[in-house]
Amino acid sequence: QVQLVESGGGLVQAGGSLRLSCATSGSTLSSTVTGWYRQAPGKERELVATIRRSGSTHYEDSMKGRFTISWDNAKNTVYLQMSELKPEDTAVYYCNARNPFYPNYNYWGQGTQVTVSS
């Protein structure tokens, strides 16, 4: 079983920055892909960014340049550094861990609210 615990959300003014953290524990595999997704009110959950244990990253096009995903091996924690935040970035941000070789290996955190005021 894998546990994911997000933190770091909050209220920030437009143009500001926040760093989200996702602490992972339990069984982890080297081929695991960890990522951040977000869901705004009335919208579907969407991908923000992912990172592999190798350090390879992927960003949704609209997030490139403003968001940075990183992984701390010593702390088993994945971070999402967000800058130049916009009101449309307001959403609940979720951490996800999945493994492409094991379909049942797909875990979600409880989510953390990010609110960007104009």
CSV table of N, CA, C and O in Angstrom, one decimal:
chain,number,residue,atom,x,y,z
A,1,GLN,N,0.8,-1.2,0.0
A,1,GLN,CA,0.0,0.0,0.0
A,1,GLN,C,0.9,1.2,0.0
A,1,GLN,O,1.9,1.3,0.7
A,2,VAL,N,0.5,2.2,-0.7
A,2,VAL,CA,1.2,3.5,-0.8
A,2,VAL,C,0.4,4.6,-0.3
A,2,VAL,O,-0.8,4.7,-0.5
A,3,GLN,N,1.0,5.4,0.5
A,3,GLN,CA,0.3,6.6,1.1
A,3,GLN,C,0.9,7.9,0.5
A,3,GLN,O,2.1,8.0,0.4
A,4,LEU,N,0.1,8.8,0.2
A,4,LEU,CA,0.5,10.1,-0.3
A,4,LEU,C,-0.2,11.2,0.5
A,4,LEU,O,-1.4,11.2,0.7
A,5,VAL,N,0.6,12.1,1.0
A,5,VAL,CA,0.1,13.2,1.9
A,5,VAL,C,0.6,14.5,1.3
A,5,VAL,O,1.8,14.8,1.4
A,6,GLU,N,-0.4,15.3,0.8
A,6,GLU,CA,0.0,16.6,0.3
A,6,GLU,C,-0.1,17.7,1.4
A,6,GLU,O,-0.8,17.6,2.3
A,7,SER,N,0.7,18.7,1.1
A,7,SER,CA,0.7,19.9,2.0
A,7,SER,C,1.2,21.1,1.2
A,7,SER,O,1.8,20.9,0.1
A,8,GLY,N,1.0,22.3,1.8
A,8,GLY,CA,1.5,23.5,1.1
A,8,GLY,C,0.5,24.3,0.4
A,8,GLY,O,0.9,25.4,-0.1
A,9,GLY,N,-0.7,23.9,0.3
A,9,GLY,CA,-1.7,24.7,-0.3
A,9,GLY,C,-2.1,25.9,0.5
A,9,GLY,O,-1.7,26.1,1.7
A,10,GLY,N,-2.8,26.8,-0.1
A,10,GLY,CA,-3.3,28.0,0.7
A,10,GLY,C,-3.8,29.1,-0.3
A,10,GLY,O,-4.1,28.8,-1.4
A,11,LEU,N,-3.9,30.3,0.3
A,11,LEU,CA,-4.4,31.4,-0.4
A,11,LEU,C,-3.2,32.3,-0.8
A,11,LEU,O,-2.4,32.7,0.1
A,12,VAL,N,-3.1,32.7,-2.0
A,12,VAL,CA,-2.0,33.6,-2.5
A,12,VAL,C,-2.6,34.6,-3.5
A,12,VAL,O,-3.6,34.3,-4.2
A,13,GLN,N,-2.0,35.7,-3.6
A,13,GLN,CA,-2.4,36.7,-4.6
A,13,GLN,C,-1.8,36.4,-5.9
A,13,GLN,O,-0.8,35.7,-6.1
A,14,ALA,N,-2.5,36.8,-7.0
A,14,ALA,CA,-2.0,36.6,-8.3
A,14,ALA,C,-0.6,37.2,-8.5
A,14,ALA,O,-0.3,38.2,-7.9
A,15,GLY,N,0.2,36.4,-9.1
A,15,GLY,CA,1.6,36.7,-9.3
A,15,GLY,C,2.5,36.1,-8.2
A,15,GLY,O,3.8,36.2,-8.4
A,16,GLY,N,1.9,35.6,-7.2
A,16,GLY,CA,2.7,35.0,-6.1
A,16,GLY,C,3.1,33.6,-6.4
A,16,GLY,O,2.9,33.0,-7.5
A,17,SER,N,3.7,33.0,-5.4
A,17,SER,CA,4.3,31.6,-5.5
A,17,SER,C,3.8,30.7,-4.4
A,17,SER,O,3.5,31.2,-3.3
A,18,LEU,N,3.8,29.4,-4.6
A,18,LEU,CA,3.6,28.4,-3.6
A,18,LEU,C,4.4,27.2,-3.9
A,18,LEU,O,4.6,26.9,-5.1
A,19,ARG,N,4.7,26.4,-2.9
A,19,ARG,CA,5.4,25.1,-3.1
A,19,ARG,C,4.5,24.1,-2.4
A,19,ARG,O,4.3,24.1,-1.2
A,20,LEU,N,4.1,23.1,-3.2
A,20,LEU,CA,3.3,22.0,-2.7
A,20,LEU,C,4.3,20.8,-2.5
A,20,LEU,O,5.2,20.6,-3.2
A,21,SER,N,4.0,20.0,-1.4
A,21,SER,CA,4.8,18.9,-1.1
A,21,SER,C,3.9,17.6,-1.1
A,21,SER,O,2.7,17.7,-0.7
A,22,CYS,N,4.4,16.5,-1.5
A,22,CYS,CA,3.7,15.2,-1.4
A,22,CYS,C,4.6,14.2,-0.8
A,22,CYS,O,5.6,13.8,-1.5
A,23,ALA,N,4.4,13.9,0.4
A,23,ALA,CA,5.2,12.9,1.1
A,23,ALA,C,4.7,11.5,0.8
A,23,ALA,O,3.5,11.2,1.0
A,24,THR,N,5.6,10.6,0.3
A,24,THR,CA,5.1,9.3,-0.1
A,24,THR,C,5.7,8.3,0.9
A,24,THR,O,6.8,8.4,1.4
A,25,SER,N,4.9,7.2,1.2
A,25,SER,CA,5.4,6.1,2.0
A,25,SER,C,4.7,4.8,1.6
A,25,SER,O,3.8,4.8,0.8
A,26,GLY,N,5.3,3.7,2.1
A,26,GLY,CA,4.7,2.4,1.7
A,26,GLY,C,5.6,1.8,0.5
A,26,GLY,O,6.7,2.3,0.3
A,27,SER,N,5.0,0.9,-0.2
A,27,SER,CA,5.7,0.2,-1.2
A,27,SER,C,5.9,1.1,-2.4
A,27,SER,O,4.9,1.7,-2.9
A,28,THR,N,7.1,1.3,-2.9
A,28,THR,CA,7.4,2.1,-4.1
A,28,THR,C,8.3,1.3,-5.0
A,28,THR,O,9.1,0.5,-4.6
A,29,LEU,N,8.1,1.5,-6.2
A,29,LEU,CA,8.8,0.8,-7.3
A,29,LEU,C,9.7,1.8,-8.1
A,29,LEU,O,9.3,2.9,-8.2
A,30,SER,N,10.8,1.3,-8.6
A,30,SER,CA,11.7,2.2,-9.3
A,30,SER,C,11.0,2.8,-10.6
A,30,SER,O,11.4,3.8,-11.1
A,31,SER,N,10.0,2.1,-11.1
A,31,SER,CA,9.4,2.5,-12.4
A,31,SER,C,8.2,3.4,-12.1
A,31,SER,O,7.4,3.7,-13.0
A,32,THR,N,8.0,3.8,-10.9
A,32,THR,CA,6.8,4.6,-10.5
A,32,THR,C,6.9,6.0,-11.1
A,32,THR,O,8.0,6.6,-11.2
A,33,VAL,N,5.8,6.4,-11.6
A,33,VAL,CA,5.6,7.8,-12.1
A,33,VAL,C,4.8,8.6,-11.0
A,33,VAL,O,3.7,8.2,-10.7
A,34,THR,N,5.3,9.6,-10.5
A,34,THR,CA,4.6,10.5,-9.5
A,34,THR,C,4.3,11.8,-10.2
A,34,THR,O,5.1,12.4,-10.9
A,35,GLY,N,3.1,12.3,-9.9
A,35,GLY,CA,2.7,13.5,-10.5
A,35,GLY,C,1.7,14.3,-9.7
A,35,GLY,O,1.2,13.9,-8.7
A,36,TRP,N,1.5,15.5,-10.3
A,36,TRP,CA,0.5,16.4,-9.7
A,36,TRP,C,-0.6,16.6,-10.7
A,36,TRP,O,-0.4,16.8,-11.9
A,37,TYR,N,-1.9,16.5,-10.2
A,37,TYR,CA,-3.1,16.8,-11.0
A,37,TYR,C,-3.8,17.9,-10.3
A,37,TYR,O,-3.6,18.1,-9.1
A,38,ARG,N,-4.8,18.5,-11.0
A,38,ARG,CA,-5.6,19.5,-10.3
A,38,ARG,C,-7.0,19.5,-10.8
A,38,ARG,O,-7.2,19.0,-12.0
A,39,GLN,N,-7.9,19.9,-10.0
A,39,GLN,CA,-9.3,19.9,-10.4
A,39,GLN,C,-10.0,21.2,-9.9
A,39,GLN,O,-10.0,21.4,-8.6
A,40,ALA,N,-10.4,22.0,-10.8
A,40,ALA,CA,-11.1,23.2,-10.5
A,40,ALA,C,-12.6,23.0,-10.4
A,40,ALA,O,-13.1,22.0,-10.9
A,41,PRO,N,-13.3,23.8,-9.7
A,41,PRO,CA,-14.8,23.6,-9.5
A,41,PRO,C,-15.5,23.5,-10.9
A,41,PRO,O,-15.3,24.3,-11.7
A,42,GLY,N,-16.3,22.4,-11.0
A,42,GLY,CA,-17.0,22.3,-12.3
A,42,GLY,C,-16.2,21.8,-13.4
A,42,GLY,O,-16.7,21.7,-14.6
A,43,LYS,N,-15.0,21.4,-13.2
A,43,LYS,CA,-14.1,21.0,-14.3
A,43,LYS,C,-13.5,19.6,-14.0
A,43,LYS,O,-13.5,19.1,-12.8
A,44,GLU,N,-13.1,18.9,-15.0
A,44,GLU,CA,-12.5,17.6,-14.9
A,44,GLU,C,-11.0,17.8,-14.3
A,44,GLU,O,-10.4,18.8,-14.5
A,45,ARG,N,-10.6,16.7,-13.7
A,45,ARG,CA,-9.2,16.7,-13.2
A,45,ARG,C,-8.3,16.7,-14.3
A,45,ARG,O,-8.5,16.0,-15.3
A,46,GLU,N,-7.2,17.5,-14.2
A,46,GLU,CA,-6.3,17.6,-15.3
A,46,GLU,C,-4.8,17.4,-14.8
A,46,GLU,O,-4.5,17.7,-13.7
A,47,LEU,N,-4.0,16.9,-15.7
A,47,LEU,CA,-2.6,16.7,-15.4
A,47,LEU,C,-1.9,18.1,-15.3
A,47,LEU,O,-2.1,19.0,-16.1
A,48,VAL,N,-1.0,18.2,-14.3
A,48,VAL,CA,-0.1,19.3,-14.2
A,48,VAL,C,1.3,18.9,-14.6
A,48,VAL,O,1.8,19.5,-15.5
A,49,ALA,N,1.9,17.9,-14.0
A,49,ALA,CA,3.2,17.5,-14.3
A,49,ALA,C,3.5,16.1,-13.7
A,49,ALA,O,2.8,15.8,-12.7
A,50,THR,N,4.4,15.4,-14.2
A,50,THR,CA,4.9,14.1,-13.7
A,50,THR,C,6.4,14.1,-13.7
A,50,THR,O,7.1,14.8,-14.4
A,51,ILE,N,6.9,13.2,-12.8
A,51,ILE,CA,8.3,13.0,-12.7
A,51,ILE,C,8.6,11.5,-12.5
A,51,ILE,O,7.8,10.8,-11.7
A,52,ARG,N,9.6,10.9,-13.1
A,52,ARG,CA,10.0,9.6,-12.9
A,52,ARG,C,11.2,9.5,-12.0
A,52,ARG,O,11.8,10.6,-11.7
A,53,ARG,N,11.5,8.4,-11.4
A,53,ARG,CA,12.6,8.2,-10.5
A,53,ARG,C,13.9,8.6,-11.2
A,53,ARG,O,14.9,9.0,-10.5
A,54,SER,N,13.9,8.5,-12.5
A,54,SER,CA,15.2,8.9,-13.2
A,54,SER,C,15.4,10.4,-13.3
A,54,SER,O,16.4,10.8,-13.6
A,55,GLY,N,14.3,11.1,-12.9
A,55,GLY,CA,14.4,12.6,-13.0
A,55,GLY,C,13.7,13.1,-14.2
A,55,GLY,O,13.5,14.3,-14.3
A,56,SER,N,13.3,12.3,-15.1
A,56,SER,CA,12.6,12.7,-16.3
A,56,SER,C,11.2,13.3,-16.0
A,56,SER,O,10.5,12.8,-15.2
A,57,THR,N,11.0,14.5,-16.5
A,57,THR,CA,9.7,15.2,-16.2
A,57,THR,C,8.9,15.4,-17.4
A,57,THR,O,9.4,15.4,-18.6
A,58,HIS,N,7.6,15.7,-17.2
A,58,HIS,CA,6.6,16.0,-18.2
A,58,HIS,C,5.7,17.1,-17.7
A,58,HIS,O,5.2,16.9,-16.5
A,59,TYR,N,5.4,18.1,-18.5
A,59,TYR,CA,4.5,19.1,-18.1
A,59,TYR,C,3.4,19.3,-19.1
A,59,TYR,O,3.6,19.2,-20.3
A,60,GLU,N,2.2,19.6,-18.6
A,60,GLU,CA,1.2,20.0,-19.4
A,60,GLU,C,1.6,21.4,-20.0
A,60,GLU,O,2.2,22.2,-19.4
A,61,ASP,N,1.3,21.6,-21.3
A,61,ASP,CA,1.8,22.8,-22.0
A,61,ASP,C,1.5,24.1,-21.3
A,61,ASP,O,2.4,24.9,-21.2
A,62,SER,N,0.3,24.2,-20.7
A,62,SER,CA,0.0,25.5,-20.1
A,62,SER,C,0.7,25.8,-18.8
A,62,SER,O,0.7,26.9,-18.3
A,63,MET,N,1.4,24.7,-18.3
A,63,MET,CA,2.1,24.8,-17.0
A,63,MET,C,3.6,25.1,-17.2
A,63,MET,O,4.3,25.5,-16.3
A,64,LYS,N,4.1,24.9,-18.4
A,64,LYS,CA,5.5,25.0,-18.7
A,64,LYS,C,6.0,26.4,-18.4
A,64,LYS,O,5.3,27.4,-18.8
A,65,GLY,N,7.1,26.5,-17.7
A,65,GLY,CA,7.7,27.8,-17.4
A,65,GLY,C,7.3,28.4,-16.1
A,65,GLY,O,8.0,29.2,-15.6
A,66,ARG,N,6.1,28.0,-15.6
A,66,ARG,CA,5.7,28.6,-14.3
A,66,ARG,C,5.7,27.6,-13.2
A,66,ARG,O,5.9,27.9,-12.0
A,67,PHE,N,5.6,26.3,-13.6
A,67,PHE,CA,5.6,25.2,-12.6
A,67,PHE,C,6.8,24.3,-12.7
A,67,PHE,O,7.3,24.1,-13.8
A,68,THR,N,7.4,23.9,-11.6
A,68,THR,CA,8.5,23.0,-11.6
A,68,THR,C,8.3,21.8,-10.7
A,68,THR,O,8.0,22.0,-9.5
A,69,ILE,N,8.4,20.6,-11.2
A,69,ILE,CA,8.2,19.4,-10.4
A,69,ILE,C,9.6,18.8,-10.0
A,69,ILE,O,10.5,18.9,-10.9
A,70,SER,N,9.8,18.4,-8.8
A,70,SER,CA,11.0,17.8,-8.4
A,70,SER,C,10.8,16.7,-7.4
A,70,SER,O,9.8,16.6,-6.8
A,71,TRP,N,11.9,15.9,-7.2
A,71,TRP,CA,11.8,14.7,-6.3
A,71,TRP,C,13.0,14.7,-5.4
A,71,TRP,O,14.1,14.9,-5.9
A,72,ASP,N,12.7,14.5,-4.1
A,72,ASP,CA,13.8,14.4,-3.1
A,72,ASP,C,13.9,13.0,-2.7
A,72,ASP,O,13.0,12.5,-1.9
A,73,ASN,N,14.9,12.3,-3.1
A,73,ASN,CA,15.0,10.8,-2.8
A,73,ASN,C,15.2,10.6,-1.3
A,73,ASN,O,14.6,9.6,-0.8
A,74,ALA,N,15.9,11.4,-0.7
A,74,ALA,CA,16.2,11.2,0.8
A,74,ALA,C,14.9,11.3,1.6
A,74,ALA,O,14.7,10.7,2.6
A,75,LYS,N,14.0,12.2,1.1
A,75,LYS,CA,12.7,12.4,1.9
A,75,LYS,C,11.5,11.7,1.3
A,75,LYS,O,10.4,11.8,1.8
A,76,ASN,N,11.7,11.0,0.1
A,76,ASN,CA,10.6,10.4,-0.6
A,76,ASN,C,9.5,11.4,-0.8
A,76,ASN,O,8.3,11.1,-0.5
A,77,THR,N,9.8,12.5,-1.2
A,77,THR,CA,8.8,13.6,-1.3
A,77,THR,C,9.0,14.2,-2.7
A,77,THR,O,10.1,14.5,-3.2
A,78,VAL,N,7.8,14.5,-3.3
A,78,VAL,CA,7.8,15.2,-4.6
A,78,VAL,C,7.2,16.6,-4.3
A,78,VAL,O,6.3,16.8,-3.5
A,79,TYR,N,7.8,17.6,-5.0
A,79,TYR,CA,7.4,19.0,-4.8
A,79,TYR,C,6.9,19.5,-6.1
A,79,TYR,O,7.2,19.1,-7.2
A,80,LEU,N,6.0,20.5,-6.0
A,80,LEU,CA,5.6,21.3,-7.1
A,80,LEU,C,5.7,22.8,-6.8
A,80,LEU,O,5.0,23.3,-5.9
A,81,GLN,N,6.7,23.4,-7.4
A,81,GLN,CA,7.0,24.8,-7.2
A,81,GLN,C,6.2,25.6,-8.2
A,81,GLN,O,6.3,25.3,-9.4
A,82,MET,N,5.3,26.4,-7.7
A,82,MET,CA,4.4,27.2,-8.6
A,82,MET,C,4.7,28.7,-8.5
A,82,MET,O,4.8,29.2,-7.4
A,83,SER,N,4.9,29.3,-9.6
A,83,SER,CA,5.2,30.7,-9.6
A,83,SER,C,4.3,31.4,-10.6
A,83,SER,O,3.6,30.8,-11.4
A,84,GLU,N,4.3,32.8,-10.5
A,84,GLU,CA,3.4,33.6,-11.4
A,84,GLU,C,2.0,33.1,-11.4
A,84,GLU,O,1.4,32.9,-12.5
A,85,LEU,N,1.5,32.8,-10.2
A,85,LEU,CA,0.2,32.2,-10.1
A,85,LEU,C,-0.9,33.1,-10.6
A,85,LEU,O,-0.8,34.3,-10.5
A,86,LYS,N,-1.9,32.5,-11.2
A,86,LYS,CA,-3.1,33.2,-11.8
A,86,LYS,C,-4.3,32.7,-11.2
A,86,LYS,O,-4.4,31.6,-10.7
A,87,PRO,N,-5.4,33.5,-11.2
A,87,PRO,CA,-6.7,33.1,-10.6
A,87,PRO,C,-7.1,31.8,-11.2
A,87,PRO,O,-7.8,30.9,-10.5
A,88,GLU,N,-6.9,31.5,-12.5
A,88,GLU,CA,-7.3,30.3,-13.1
A,88,GLU,C,-6.5,29.1,-12.6
A,88,GLU,O,-6.8,27.9,-13.0
A,89,ASP,N,-5.5,29.3,-11.8
A,89,ASP,CA,-4.8,28.1,-11.2
A,89,ASP,C,-5.5,27.7,-9.9
A,89,ASP,O,-5.1,26.6,-9.3
A,90,THR,N,-6.5,28.4,-9.5
A,90,THR,CA,-7.3,27.9,-8.4
A,90,THR,C,-7.9,26.6,-8.6
A,90,THR,O,-8.6,26.3,-9.6
A,91,ALA,N,-7.6,25.6,-7.7
A,91,ALA,CA,-8.0,24.3,-7.8
A,91,ALA,C,-7.6,23.5,-6.6
A,91,ALA,O,-6.8,24.0,-5.8
A,92,VAL,N,-8.1,22.3,-6.5
A,92,VAL,CA,-7.6,21.3,-5.5
A,92,VAL,C,-6.5,20.5,-6.3
A,92,VAL,O,-6.7,20.0,-7.4
A,93,TYR,N,-5.3,20.5,-5.7
A,93,TYR,CA,-4.2,19.8,-6.3
A,93,TYR,C,-4.0,18.5,-5.6
A,93,TYR,O,-3.9,18.4,-4.4
A,94,TYR,N,-3.9,17.4,-6.5
A,94,TYR,CA,-3.7,16.1,-6.0
A,94,TYR,C,-2.4,15.5,-6.4
A,94,TYR,O,-1.9,15.7,-7.6
A,95,CYS,N,-1.8,14.7,-5.5
A,95,CYS,CA,-0.6,13.9,-5.8
A,95,CYS,C,-1.1,12.5,-6.3
A,95,CYS,O,-2.0,12.0,-5.7
A,96,ASN,N,-0.3,12.0,-7.2
A,96,ASN,CA,-0.7,10.7,-7.8
A,96,ASN,C,0.6,9.9,-7.9
A,96,ASN,O,1.7,10.4,-8.4
A,97,ALA,N,0.5,8.6,-7.7
A,97,ALA,CA,1.6,7.7,-7.9
A,97,ALA,C,1.1,6.5,-8.7
A,97,ALA,O,0.1,5.8,-8.2
A,98,ARG,N,1.6,6.2,-9.8
A,98,ARG,CA,1.2,5.1,-10.6
A,98,ARG,C,2.4,4.4,-11.3
A,98,ARG,O,3.5,4.9,-11.3
A,99,ASN,N,2.1,3.2,-11.7
A,99,ASN,CA,3.1,2.4,-12.3
A,99,ASN,C,2.6,1.8,-13.6
A,99,ASN,O,1.6,1.1,-13.6
A,100,PRO,N,3.2,2.2,-14.8
A,100,PRO,CA,2.7,1.7,-16.1
A,100,PRO,C,2.7,0.2,-16.2
A,100,PRO,O,2.1,-0.3,-17.1
A,101,PHE,N,3.5,-0.5,-15.4
A,101,PHE,CA,3.6,-2.0,-15.6
A,101,PHE,C,2.6,-2.7,-14.7
A,101,PHE,O,2.4,-3.9,-14.8
A,102,TYR,N,2.0,-2.0,-13.7
A,102,TYR,CA,1.1,-2.6,-12.8
A,102,TYR,C,-0.2,-1.7,-12.7
A,102,TYR,O,-0.2,-0.7,-12.0
A,103,PRO,N,-1.2,-2.1,-13.5
A,103,PRO,CA,-2.4,-1.2,-13.6
A,103,PRO,C,-3.0,-0.9,-12.2
A,103,PRO,O,-3.6,0.2,-12.1
A,104,ASN,N,-3.0,-1.8,-11.3
A,104,ASN,CA,-3.6,-1.6,-10.0
A,104,ASN,C,-2.8,-0.7,-9.1
A,104,ASN,O,-3.2,-0.2,-8.1
A,105,TYR,N,-1.6,-0.4,-9.5
A,105,TYR,CA,-0.7,0.5,-8.8
A,105,TYR,C,-1.0,2.0,-9.2
A,105,TYR,O,-0.4,2.5,-10.1
A,106,ASN,N,-2.0,2.5,-8.5
A,106,ASN,CA,-2.5,3.9,-8.9
A,106,ASN,C,-3.1,4.5,-7.6
A,106,ASN,O,-4.2,4.1,-7.2
A,107,TYR,N,-2.3,5.4,-7.0
A,107,TYR,CA,-2.7,5.9,-5.7
A,107,TYR,C,-2.9,7.4,-5.8
A,107,TYR,O,-2.1,8.1,-6.5
A,108,TRP,N,-3.8,8.0,-4.9
A,108,TRP,CA,-4.0,9.4,-4.9
A,108,TRP,C,-3.9,9.9,-3.5
A,108,TRP,O,-4.3,9.2,-2.5
A,109,GLY,N,-3.5,11.1,-3.3
A,109,GLY,CA,-3.5,11.8,-2.0
A,109,GLY,C,-4.9,12.4,-1.8
A,109,GLY,O,-5.8,12.3,-2.7
A,110,GLN,N,-5.1,13.1,-0.7
A,110,GLN,CA,-6.4,13.6,-0.4
A,110,GLN,C,-6.6,15.0,-1.0
A,110,GLN,O,-7.8,15.5,-1.0
A,111,GLY,N,-5.6,15.6,-1.5
A,111,GLY,CA,-5.7,16.9,-2.2
A,111,GLY,C,-5.4,18.0,-1.2
A,111,GLY,O,-5.6,18.0,0.0
A,112,THR,N,-4.9,19.1,-1.8
A,112,THR,CA,-4.7,20.4,-1.1
A,112,THR,C,-5.2,21.5,-1.9
A,112,THR,O,-5.0,21.6,-3.1
A,113,GLN,N,-5.9,22.4,-1.3
A,113,GLN,CA,-6.6,23.5,-1.9
A,113,GLN,C,-5.6,24.7,-2.2
A,113,GLN,O,-4.9,25.1,-1.3
A,114,VAL,N,-5.6,25.1,-3.4
A,114,VAL,CA,-4.8,26.3,-3.8
A,114,VAL,C,-5.8,27.4,-4.3
A,114,VAL,O,-6.6,27.1,-5.3
A,115,THR,N,-5.8,28.5,-3.7
A,115,THR,CA,-6.7,29.6,-4.1
A,115,THR,C,-5.9,30.8,-4.5
A,115,THR,O,-5.1,31.3,-3.6
A,116,VAL,N,-6.0,31.3,-5.7
A,116,VAL,CA,-5.3,32.5,-6.2
A,116,VAL,C,-6.3,33.7,-6.3
A,116,VAL,O,-7.2,33.6,-7.1
A,117,SER,N,-6.1,34.7,-5.6
A,117,SER,CA,-7.0,35.9,-5.6
A,117,SER,C,-6.4,36.9,-6.6
A,117,SER,O,-5.2,37.0,-6.8
A,118,SER,N,-7.4,37.6,-7.2
A,118,SER,CA,-7.0,38.6,-8.3
A,118,SER,C,-6.8,40.0,-7.6
A,118,SER,O,-7.1,40.2,-6.5
